[in-house]
Amino acid sequence: MSESEIFISTNETRNTSFYESRVRPVIVEFIGTTILVFLVCMTHERFAYLSDLVYGFTTVFLIASFGDISGGHFNPAITLGCTLAGALSIPLAVYYFFAQILGGMLGAALTRAVYPEEMYKAMVGGSTFLKDYKNVKPGWGVMTEALLTFIIVLTFLHSLVDKKSKLAPLSVGLTVAVCSAAGSNLTGGSMNPARSFGPTVAVTVYKCWIDVDIFNQKHVLYDGWEYHYIYWVGPIAGALFAALIYRFVLASVERRIHLHRP
């Protein structure tokens, strides 16, 4: 599938087989999201910056390897942004969404499969959570995820959808790494509902504890669902705002929304 078939509907796209235009890209999104969540969850939160680099560089090689087939989203927020930007059809976006969510769940399950139970519990399955024990409020978490997702989606739209630059995978990947590092002390820097949902589902069947004071060995029982909405509301809001800025300011002429005086 060519880039034009992924990013915008054409007559050629309508003549493409259902497998090439629907099944193959959806399978790639499922596989890519599985790989992304698995590798990110494999890195312990105590080595946060290493996890940020893994997150970023995994994004780089996934987009570089599979971007020509599916567009290289692997993130429901990016899929939403591309749909609102007019770069992806609504039916395909729905297929992508379910593929990404299922891929995130499988990636998190694979993390549990390779880690001994005690190690898995110690790293809380690689999940993201609001650092409320550091007095971080939910509203701050939503704002953090929204702003960081806005930056990532805007970078993706401008570098991959419009410019289709050869450096786009690196640009997007480095943006993911930087934003993940920036948000690590507040929310864990997810910017991706599939990346947060999968591990939360996986750790629900285990009683995991979070270190709130490593030196005094104080722990609290992990409840991944209490503030889980942060990892949906924030990225959705960020994607909406990024698509808005893109359509009115940054988009190429054929995609930009032009306001004309009556």
Short mmCIF file of N, CA and C in Angstrom, two decimals, residues 24-194:
data_model
loop_
_atom_site.label_atom_id
_atom_site.label_comp_id
_atom_site.label_asym_id
_atom_site.label_seq_id
_atom_site.Cartn_x
_atom_site.Cartn_y
_atom_site.Cartn_z
N ARG A 24 -4.47 -5.68 5.79
CA ARG A 24 -3.01 -5.59 5.98
C ARG A 24 -2.61 -4.42 6.89
N PRO A 25 -3.11 -3.21 6.67
CA PRO A 25 -2.75 -2.11 7.58
C PRO A 25 -3.19 -2.35 9.02
N VAL A 26 -4.37 -2.95 9.20
CA VAL A 26 -4.87 -3.21 10.55
C VAL A 26 -3.98 -4.24 11.26
N ILE A 27 -3.57 -5.27 10.55
CA ILE A 27 -2.66 -6.28 11.13
C ILE A 27 -1.35 -5.62 11.55
N VAL A 28 -0.84 -4.74 10.70
CA VAL A 28 0.41 -4.05 11.01
C VAL A 28 0.26 -3.18 12.26
N GLU A 29 -0.87 -2.49 12.39
CA GLU A 29 -1.10 -1.67 13.59
C GLU A 29 -1.16 -2.55 14.84
N PHE A 30 -1.76 -3.72 14.71
CA PHE A 30 -1.82 -4.64 15.85
C PHE A 30 -0.43 -5.13 16.23
N ILE A 31 0.34 -5.55 15.25
CA ILE A 31 1.70 -6.06 15.51
C ILE A 31 2.59 -4.96 16.06
N GLY A 32 2.53 -3.79 15.43
CA GLY A 32 3.38 -2.67 15.85
C GLY A 32 3.08 -2.21 17.26
N THR A 33 1.80 -2.12 17.62
CA THR A 33 1.44 -1.71 18.97
C THR A 33 1.85 -2.76 19.98
N THR A 34 1.73 -4.02 19.62
CA THR A 34 2.18 -5.11 20.50
C THR A 34 3.67 -4.96 20.80
N ILE A 35 4.46 -4.74 19.76
CA ILE A 35 5.91 -4.58 19.93
C ILE A 35 6.22 -3.37 20.79
N LEU A 36 5.55 -2.25 20.50
CA LEU A 36 5.80 -1.01 21.23
C LEU A 36 5.53 -1.17 22.72
N VAL A 37 4.36 -1.68 23.07
CA VAL A 37 3.99 -1.81 24.48
C VAL A 37 4.87 -2.84 25.18
N PHE A 38 5.18 -3.92 24.51
CA PHE A 38 6.04 -4.94 25.10
C PHE A 38 7.41 -4.38 25.46
N LEU A 39 8.05 -3.69 24.53
CA LEU A 39 9.39 -3.18 24.77
C LEU A 39 9.40 -2.08 25.83
N VAL A 40 8.41 -1.20 25.79
CA VAL A 40 8.36 -0.11 26.78
C VAL A 40 8.09 -0.66 28.18
N CYS A 41 7.19 -1.63 28.28
CA CYS A 41 6.86 -2.21 29.59
C CYS A 41 8.00 -3.05 30.16
N MET A 42 8.91 -3.47 29.32
CA MET A 42 10.03 -4.28 29.79
C MET A 42 11.05 -3.46 30.58
N THR A 43 10.96 -2.15 30.49
CA THR A 43 11.93 -1.28 31.15
C THR A 43 11.37 -0.80 32.48
N HIS A 44 12.10 -1.02 33.55
CA HIS A 44 11.64 -0.68 34.90
C HIS A 44 11.55 0.83 35.06
N GLU A 45 10.50 1.30 35.80
CA GLU A 45 10.29 2.73 35.99
C GLU A 45 11.45 3.40 36.71
N ARG A 46 12.19 2.65 37.53
CA ARG A 46 13.32 3.26 38.23
C ARG A 46 14.40 3.72 37.26
N PHE A 47 14.38 3.17 36.06
CA PHE A 47 15.31 3.61 35.01
C PHE A 47 14.49 4.38 33.97
N ALA A 48 13.86 5.46 34.46
CA ALA A 48 12.86 6.17 33.67
C ALA A 48 13.41 6.67 32.34
N TYR A 49 14.60 7.25 32.36
CA TYR A 49 15.12 7.83 31.13
C TYR A 49 15.50 6.76 30.11
N LEU A 50 15.90 5.60 30.57
CA LEU A 50 16.13 4.49 29.65
C LEU A 50 14.81 4.08 29.01
N SER A 51 13.74 4.05 29.81
CA SER A 51 12.42 3.74 29.28
C SER A 51 11.98 4.75 28.24
N ASP A 52 12.31 6.03 28.47
CA ASP A 52 11.95 7.08 27.50
C ASP A 52 12.68 6.86 26.18
N LEU A 53 13.95 6.49 26.27
CA LEU A 53 14.71 6.22 25.05
C LEU A 53 14.17 5.00 24.30
N VAL A 54 13.82 3.97 25.05
CA VAL A 54 13.24 2.78 24.43
C VAL A 54 11.94 3.15 23.73
N TYR A 55 11.11 3.94 24.38
CA TYR A 55 9.84 4.39 23.82
C TYR A 55 10.07 5.15 22.51
N GLY A 56 11.03 6.08 22.55
CA GLY A 56 11.29 6.90 21.38
C GLY A 56 11.88 6.13 20.22
N PHE A 57 12.91 5.33 20.49
CA PHE A 57 13.59 4.63 19.40
C PHE A 57 12.78 3.45 18.87
N THR A 58 11.92 2.88 19.71
CA THR A 58 10.99 1.87 19.19
C THR A 58 10.03 2.52 18.21
N THR A 59 9.58 3.71 18.54
CA THR A 59 8.71 4.46 17.61
C THR A 59 9.43 4.72 16.29
N VAL A 60 10.71 5.07 16.37
CA VAL A 60 11.48 5.34 15.15
C VAL A 60 11.50 4.12 14.23
N PHE A 61 11.89 2.96 14.77
CA PHE A 61 12.05 1.81 13.87
C PHE A 61 10.71 1.24 13.42
N LEU A 62 9.66 1.41 14.24
CA LEU A 62 8.35 0.93 13.81
C LEU A 62 7.80 1.77 12.65
N ILE A 63 7.94 3.08 12.75
CA ILE A 63 7.46 3.94 11.66
C ILE A 63 8.30 3.72 10.41
N ALA A 64 9.62 3.62 10.59
CA ALA A 64 10.50 3.41 9.45
C ALA A 64 10.23 2.07 8.77
N SER A 65 9.87 1.06 9.56
CA SER A 65 9.67 -0.28 9.01
C SER A 65 8.28 -0.49 8.45
N PHE A 66 7.26 0.01 9.14
CA PHE A 66 5.87 -0.31 8.78
C PHE A 66 5.04 0.89 8.34
N GLY A 67 5.64 2.07 8.36
CA GLY A 67 4.88 3.26 8.02
C GLY A 67 4.30 3.26 6.62
N ASP A 68 4.98 2.59 5.68
CA ASP A 68 4.48 2.56 4.31
C ASP A 68 3.25 1.67 4.15
N ILE A 69 2.97 0.85 5.17
CA ILE A 69 1.81 -0.05 5.09
C ILE A 69 0.60 0.54 5.80
N SER A 70 0.80 1.02 7.03
CA SER A 70 -0.34 1.51 7.82
C SER A 70 -0.30 2.99 8.12
N GLY A 71 0.83 3.62 7.88
CA GLY A 71 1.00 5.01 8.27
C GLY A 71 1.80 5.15 9.54
N GLY A 72 1.98 4.03 10.27
CA GLY A 72 2.83 4.05 11.46
C GLY A 72 2.23 4.77 12.64
N HIS A 73 0.96 4.50 12.97
CA HIS A 73 0.32 5.18 14.10
C HIS A 73 0.69 4.53 15.43
N PHE A 74 0.19 3.32 15.67
CA PHE A 74 0.44 2.55 16.89
C PHE A 74 0.01 3.31 18.14
N ASN A 75 -0.97 4.17 17.97
CA ASN A 75 -1.43 5.06 19.05
C ASN A 75 -2.80 5.59 18.68
N PRO A 76 -3.85 5.30 19.46
CA PRO A 76 -5.18 5.80 19.14
C PRO A 76 -5.26 7.33 19.03
N ALA A 77 -4.43 8.03 19.79
CA ALA A 77 -4.44 9.49 19.72
C ALA A 77 -3.96 9.98 18.36
N ILE A 78 -2.93 9.34 17.82
CA ILE A 78 -2.44 9.71 16.49
C ILE A 78 -3.46 9.35 15.43
N THR A 79 -4.11 8.20 15.59
CA THR A 79 -5.16 7.81 14.65
C THR A 79 -6.30 8.82 14.67
N LEU A 80 -6.69 9.28 15.85
CA LEU A 80 -7.73 10.30 15.95
C LEU A 80 -7.29 11.59 15.27
N GLY A 81 -6.06 11.99 15.51
CA GLY A 81 -5.55 13.21 14.88
C GLY A 81 -5.54 13.12 13.37
N CYS A 82 -5.11 11.97 12.84
CA CYS A 82 -5.08 11.78 11.39
C CYS A 82 -6.48 11.77 10.79
N THR A 83 -7.43 11.20 11.52
CA THR A 83 -8.81 11.16 11.03
C THR A 83 -9.39 12.56 10.96
N LEU A 84 -9.19 13.35 12.03
CA LEU A 84 -9.70 14.72 12.05
C LEU A 84 -8.97 15.60 11.05
N ALA A 85 -7.75 15.23 10.71
CA ALA A 85 -6.97 16.00 9.73
C ALA A 85 -7.34 15.64 8.30
N GLY A 86 -8.25 14.70 8.12
CA GLY A 86 -8.66 14.30 6.79
C GLY A 86 -7.68 13.37 6.11
N ALA A 87 -6.83 12.73 6.90
CA ALA A 87 -5.80 11.87 6.34
C ALA A 87 -6.12 10.39 6.48
N LEU A 88 -7.24 10.06 7.12
CA LEU A 88 -7.60 8.65 7.34
C LEU A 88 -9.12 8.56 7.37
N SER A 89 -9.67 7.54 6.71
CA SER A 89 -11.12 7.38 6.70
C SER A 89 -11.62 6.91 8.06
N ILE A 90 -12.85 7.24 8.39
CA ILE A 90 -13.42 6.87 9.69
C ILE A 90 -13.49 5.35 9.87
N PRO A 91 -13.96 4.57 8.87
CA PRO A 91 -13.99 3.11 9.07
C PRO A 91 -12.62 2.52 9.38
N LEU A 92 -11.59 2.96 8.64
CA LEU A 92 -10.25 2.43 8.88
C LEU A 92 -9.73 2.87 10.25
N ALA A 93 -10.10 4.08 10.67
CA ALA A 93 -9.70 4.57 11.99
C ALA A 93 -10.29 3.68 13.09
N VAL A 94 -11.53 3.25 12.92
CA VAL A 94 -12.16 2.37 13.91
C VAL A 94 -11.42 1.03 13.97
N TYR A 95 -11.08 0.48 12.81
CA TYR A 95 -10.32 -0.77 12.77
C TYR A 95 -8.97 -0.60 13.47
N TYR A 96 -8.31 0.51 13.18
CA TYR A 96 -7.02 0.79 13.81
C TYR A 96 -7.15 0.83 15.33
N PHE A 97 -8.21 1.50 15.80
CA PHE A 97 -8.40 1.67 17.24
C PHE A 97 -8.45 0.31 17.95
N PHE A 98 -9.27 -0.59 17.46
CA PHE A 98 -9.40 -1.89 18.11
C PHE A 98 -8.12 -2.72 17.97
N ALA A 99 -7.43 -2.58 16.83
CA ALA A 99 -6.16 -3.29 16.64
C ALA A 99 -5.12 -2.79 17.64
N GLN A 100 -5.08 -1.48 17.86
CA GLN A 100 -4.12 -0.91 18.79
C GLN A 100 -4.41 -1.29 20.23
N ILE A 101 -5.67 -1.27 20.61
CA ILE A 101 -6.04 -1.64 21.98
C ILE A 101 -5.70 -3.11 22.25
N LEU A 102 -6.05 -3.98 21.31
CA LEU A 102 -5.73 -5.40 21.46
C LEU A 102 -4.23 -5.63 21.44
N GLY A 103 -3.52 -4.90 20.60
CA GLY A 103 -2.06 -5.01 20.56
C GLY A 103 -1.43 -4.59 21.87
N GLY A 104 -1.95 -3.52 22.46
CA GLY A 104 -1.44 -3.08 23.76
C GLY A 104 -1.65 -4.11 24.84
N MET A 105 -2.80 -4.77 24.81
CA MET A 105 -3.08 -5.82 25.79
C MET A 105 -2.15 -7.01 25.61
N LEU A 106 -1.91 -7.39 24.35
CA LEU A 106 -1.02 -8.52 24.10
C LEU A 106 0.41 -8.18 24.48
N GLY A 107 0.85 -6.97 24.17
CA GLY A 107 2.21 -6.56 24.52
C GLY A 107 2.43 -6.59 26.03
N ALA A 108 1.42 -6.11 26.79
CA ALA A 108 1.52 -6.14 28.24
C ALA A 108 1.50 -7.57 28.77
N ALA A 109 0.71 -8.43 28.14
CA ALA A 109 0.65 -9.84 28.56
C ALA A 109 1.98 -10.53 28.30
N LEU A 110 2.64 -10.19 27.20
CA LEU A 110 3.95 -10.78 26.90
C LEU A 110 4.99 -10.35 27.93
N THR A 111 4.86 -9.13 28.43
CA THR A 111 5.77 -8.67 29.50
C THR A 111 5.63 -9.56 30.72
N ARG A 112 4.39 -9.85 31.09
CA ARG A 112 4.15 -10.74 32.23
C ARG A 112 4.69 -12.15 31.94
N ALA A 113 4.60 -12.57 30.68
CA ALA A 113 5.02 -13.92 30.32
C ALA A 113 6.52 -14.12 30.48
N VAL A 114 7.31 -13.06 30.29
CA VAL A 114 8.76 -13.21 30.34
C VAL A 114 9.36 -12.81 31.68
N TYR A 115 8.60 -12.11 32.53
CA TYR A 115 9.13 -11.69 33.82
C TYR A 115 8.67 -12.63 34.93
N PRO A 116 9.56 -12.97 35.86
CA PRO A 116 9.12 -13.69 37.07
C PRO A 116 8.11 -12.83 37.82
N GLU A 117 7.22 -13.47 38.56
CA GLU A 117 6.12 -12.75 39.20
C GLU A 117 6.59 -11.62 40.10
N GLU A 118 7.61 -11.87 40.91
CA GLU A 118 8.08 -10.84 41.84
C GLU A 118 8.65 -9.63 41.11
N MET A 119 9.42 -9.88 40.06
CA MET A 119 9.97 -8.78 39.27
C MET A 119 8.84 -8.01 38.59
N TYR A 120 7.87 -8.75 38.09
CA TYR A 120 6.74 -8.11 37.41
C TYR A 120 5.97 -7.20 38.37
N LYS A 121 5.74 -7.70 39.59
CA LYS A 121 5.04 -6.88 40.57
C LYS A 121 5.86 -5.66 40.98
N ALA A 122 7.16 -5.86 41.09
CA ALA A 122 8.03 -4.76 41.51
C ALA A 122 8.03 -3.61 40.51
N MET A 123 7.88 -3.94 39.23
CA MET A 123 7.87 -2.90 38.20
C MET A 123 6.44 -2.53 37.78
N VAL A 124 5.45 -3.03 38.52
CA VAL A 124 4.03 -2.74 38.28
C VAL A 124 3.68 -3.00 36.82
N GLY A 125 4.27 -4.04 36.26
CA GLY A 125 3.94 -4.43 34.89
C GLY A 125 4.29 -3.41 33.83
N GLY A 126 5.13 -2.44 34.19
CA GLY A 126 5.48 -1.39 33.23
C GLY A 126 4.37 -0.41 32.98
N SER A 127 3.38 -0.36 33.89
CA SER A 127 2.22 0.51 33.68
C SER A 127 2.53 1.96 34.02
N THR A 128 1.69 2.85 33.52
CA THR A 128 1.80 4.27 33.86
C THR A 128 0.74 4.59 34.91
N PHE A 129 1.07 5.49 35.81
CA PHE A 129 0.11 5.86 36.85
C PHE A 129 0.41 7.27 37.33
N LEU A 130 -0.64 7.94 37.82
CA LEU A 130 -0.49 9.29 38.34
C LEU A 130 0.31 9.24 39.63
N LYS A 131 1.31 10.11 39.72
CA LYS A 131 2.15 10.14 40.92
C LYS A 131 1.44 10.92 42.02
N ASP A 132 0.25 10.43 42.41
CA ASP A 132 -0.54 11.14 43.42
C ASP A 132 0.11 11.10 44.79
N TYR A 133 0.98 10.10 45.03
CA TYR A 133 1.68 10.05 46.30
C TYR A 133 2.73 11.16 46.39
N LYS A 134 2.97 11.83 45.26
CA LYS A 134 3.84 13.01 45.25
C LYS A 134 2.99 14.28 45.20
N ASN A 135 1.71 14.14 45.57
CA ASN A 135 0.75 15.25 45.60
C ASN A 135 0.44 15.81 44.21
N VAL A 136 0.57 14.97 43.20
CA VAL A 136 0.18 15.37 41.84
C VAL A 136 -1.33 15.18 41.71
N LYS A 137 -2.04 16.25 41.33
CA LYS A 137 -3.49 16.20 41.23
C LYS A 137 -3.92 15.67 39.86
N PRO A 138 -5.11 15.03 39.79
CA PRO A 138 -5.58 14.48 38.51
C PRO A 138 -5.67 15.52 37.40
N GLY A 139 -6.08 16.73 37.74
CA GLY A 139 -6.18 17.78 36.73
C GLY A 139 -4.84 18.09 36.09
N TRP A 140 -3.79 18.06 36.89
CA TRP A 140 -2.46 18.28 36.35
C TRP A 140 -2.07 17.14 35.42
N GLY A 141 -2.48 15.92 35.80
CA GLY A 141 -2.18 14.76 34.96
C GLY A 141 -2.86 14.86 33.61
N VAL A 142 -4.14 15.25 33.61
CA VAL A 142 -4.87 15.41 32.34
C VAL A 142 -4.20 16.46 31.48
N MET A 143 -3.85 17.60 32.08
CA MET A 143 -3.20 18.68 31.33
C MET A 143 -1.85 18.23 30.78
N THR A 144 -1.08 17.50 31.59
CA THR A 144 0.22 17.00 31.14
C THR A 144 0.09 16.10 29.94
N GLU A 145 -0.81 15.11 30.02
CA GLU A 145 -1.00 14.18 28.91
C GLU A 145 -1.54 14.89 27.68
N ALA A 146 -2.41 15.87 27.88
CA ALA A 146 -2.98 16.61 26.75
C ALA A 146 -1.90 17.41 26.02
N LEU A 147 -1.08 18.12 26.76
CA LEU A 147 -0.05 18.96 26.14
C LEU A 147 1.01 18.11 25.43
N LEU A 148 1.44 17.05 26.09
CA LEU A 148 2.47 16.19 25.49
C LEU A 148 1.94 15.49 24.24
N THR A 149 0.68 15.03 24.29
CA THR A 149 0.09 14.38 23.12
C THR A 149 -0.10 15.38 22.00
N PHE A 150 -0.47 16.60 22.33
CA PHE A 150 -0.59 17.67 21.33
C PHE A 150 0.71 17.83 20.55
N ILE A 151 1.82 17.85 21.26
CA ILE A 151 3.13 18.02 20.60
C ILE A 151 3.42 16.85 19.67
N ILE A 152 3.15 15.64 20.14
CA ILE A 152 3.45 14.45 19.34
C ILE A 152 2.57 14.37 18.10
N VAL A 153 1.27 14.57 18.27
CA VAL A 153 0.34 14.47 17.14
C VAL A 153 0.62 15.57 16.11
N LEU A 154 0.91 16.77 16.57
CA LEU A 154 1.21 17.86 15.65
C LEU A 154 2.49 17.56 14.86
N THR A 155 3.49 17.03 15.54
CA THR A 155 4.73 16.64 14.85
C THR A 155 4.46 15.56 13.82
N PHE A 156 3.67 14.58 14.19
CA PHE A 156 3.33 13.48 13.28
C PHE A 156 2.61 14.00 12.04
N LEU A 157 1.60 14.83 12.24
CA LEU A 157 0.80 15.33 11.12
C LEU A 157 1.65 16.15 10.15
N HIS A 158 2.48 17.01 10.70
CA HIS A 158 3.23 17.91 9.82
C HIS A 158 4.40 17.21 9.14
N SER A 159 5.06 16.29 9.83
CA SER A 159 6.25 15.66 9.25
C SER A 159 5.93 14.43 8.42
N LEU A 160 4.90 13.67 8.82
CA LEU A 160 4.60 12.42 8.12
C LEU A 160 3.45 12.55 7.12
N VAL A 161 2.39 13.26 7.50
CA VAL A 161 1.23 13.37 6.63
C VAL A 161 1.47 14.37 5.51
N ASP A 162 2.02 15.53 5.84
CA ASP A 162 2.23 16.57 4.82
C ASP A 162 3.56 16.42 4.10
N LYS A 163 4.63 16.53 4.85
CA LYS A 163 5.95 16.55 4.23
C LYS A 163 6.40 15.17 3.76
N LYS A 164 6.00 14.13 4.48
CA LYS A 164 6.47 12.77 4.20
C LYS A 164 7.99 12.74 4.12
N SER A 165 8.61 13.45 5.06
CA SER A 165 10.06 13.57 5.10
C SER A 165 10.72 12.24 5.42
N LYS A 166 11.89 12.02 4.86
CA LYS A 166 12.65 10.81 5.17
C LYS A 166 13.10 10.79 6.63
N LEU A 167 13.18 11.97 7.21
CA LEU A 167 13.58 12.07 8.61
C LEU A 167 12.38 12.05 9.55
N ALA A 168 11.19 11.89 9.00
CA ALA A 168 9.98 11.92 9.83
C ALA A 168 9.98 10.87 10.94
N PRO A 169 10.36 9.61 10.66
CA PRO A 169 10.39 8.62 11.76
C PRO A 169 11.29 9.06 12.92
N LEU A 170 12.45 9.62 12.59
CA LEU A 170 13.36 10.10 13.63
C LEU A 170 12.76 11.29 14.37
N SER A 171 12.14 12.19 13.61
CA SER A 171 11.52 13.37 14.21
C SER A 171 10.43 12.97 15.20
N VAL A 172 9.54 12.08 14.78
CA VAL A 172 8.46 11.65 15.66
C VAL A 172 8.99 10.86 16.85
N GLY A 173 9.95 9.97 16.60
CA GLY A 173 10.51 9.16 17.68
C GLY A 173 11.21 9.98 18.74
N LEU A 174 11.99 10.96 18.32
CA LEU A 174 12.67 11.84 19.28
C LEU A 174 11.66 12.67 20.06
N THR A 175 10.59 13.09 19.39
CA THR A 175 9.53 13.83 20.07
C THR A 175 8.89 12.98 21.15
N VAL A 176 8.64 11.71 20.83
CA VAL A 176 8.06 10.78 21.81
C VAL A 176 9.00 10.62 23.01
N ALA A 177 10.30 10.46 22.74
CA ALA A 177 11.27 10.28 23.83
C ALA A 177 11.32 11.50 24.73
N VAL A 178 11.37 12.68 24.12
CA VAL A 178 11.46 13.92 24.90
C VAL A 178 10.18 14.13 25.72
N CYS A 179 9.03 13.94 25.11
CA CYS A 179 7.76 14.14 25.81
C CYS A 179 7.57 13.11 26.92
N SER A 180 8.00 11.88 26.67
CA SER A 180 7.91 10.85 27.70
C SER A 180 8.76 11.21 28.90
N ALA A 181 9.97 11.72 28.64
CA ALA A 181 10.85 12.13 29.73
C ALA A 181 10.26 13.31 30.49
N ALA A 182 9.65 14.24 29.77
CA ALA A 182 9.07 15.43 30.40
C ALA A 182 7.91 15.06 31.32
N GLY A 183 7.14 14.05 30.94
CA GLY A 183 5.98 13.68 31.74
C GLY A 183 6.20 12.57 32.73
N SER A 184 7.42 12.05 32.79
CA SER A 184 7.68 10.87 33.61
C SER A 184 7.43 11.09 35.10
N ASN A 185 7.71 12.29 35.60
CA ASN A 185 7.55 12.55 37.03
C ASN A 185 6.12 12.83 37.45
N LEU A 186 5.23 13.05 36.47
CA LEU A 186 3.84 13.36 36.79
C LEU A 186 2.89 12.21 36.47
N THR A 187 2.96 11.74 35.23
CA THR A 187 2.03 10.69 34.78
C THR A 187 2.72 9.45 34.23
N GLY A 188 4.02 9.51 34.10
CA GLY A 188 4.75 8.42 33.46
C GLY A 188 4.96 8.67 31.99
N GLY A 189 4.38 9.76 31.46
CA GLY A 189 4.59 10.13 30.05
C GLY A 189 4.08 9.08 29.08
N SER A 190 2.77 8.85 29.08
CA SER A 190 2.19 7.83 28.20
C SER A 190 1.91 8.38 26.80
N MET A 191 1.02 9.37 26.71
CA MET A 191 0.59 9.99 25.45
C MET A 191 -0.04 8.98 24.49
N ASN A 192 -0.44 7.86 25.01
CA ASN A 192 -0.94 6.77 24.17
C ASN A 192 -1.89 5.89 24.99
N PRO A 193 -3.20 5.98 24.75
CA PRO A 193 -4.15 5.18 25.54
C PRO A 193 -3.88 3.68 25.47
N ALA A 194 -3.44 3.19 24.32
CA ALA A 194 -3.16 1.75 24.20
C ALA A 194 -1.97 1.34 25.07
#
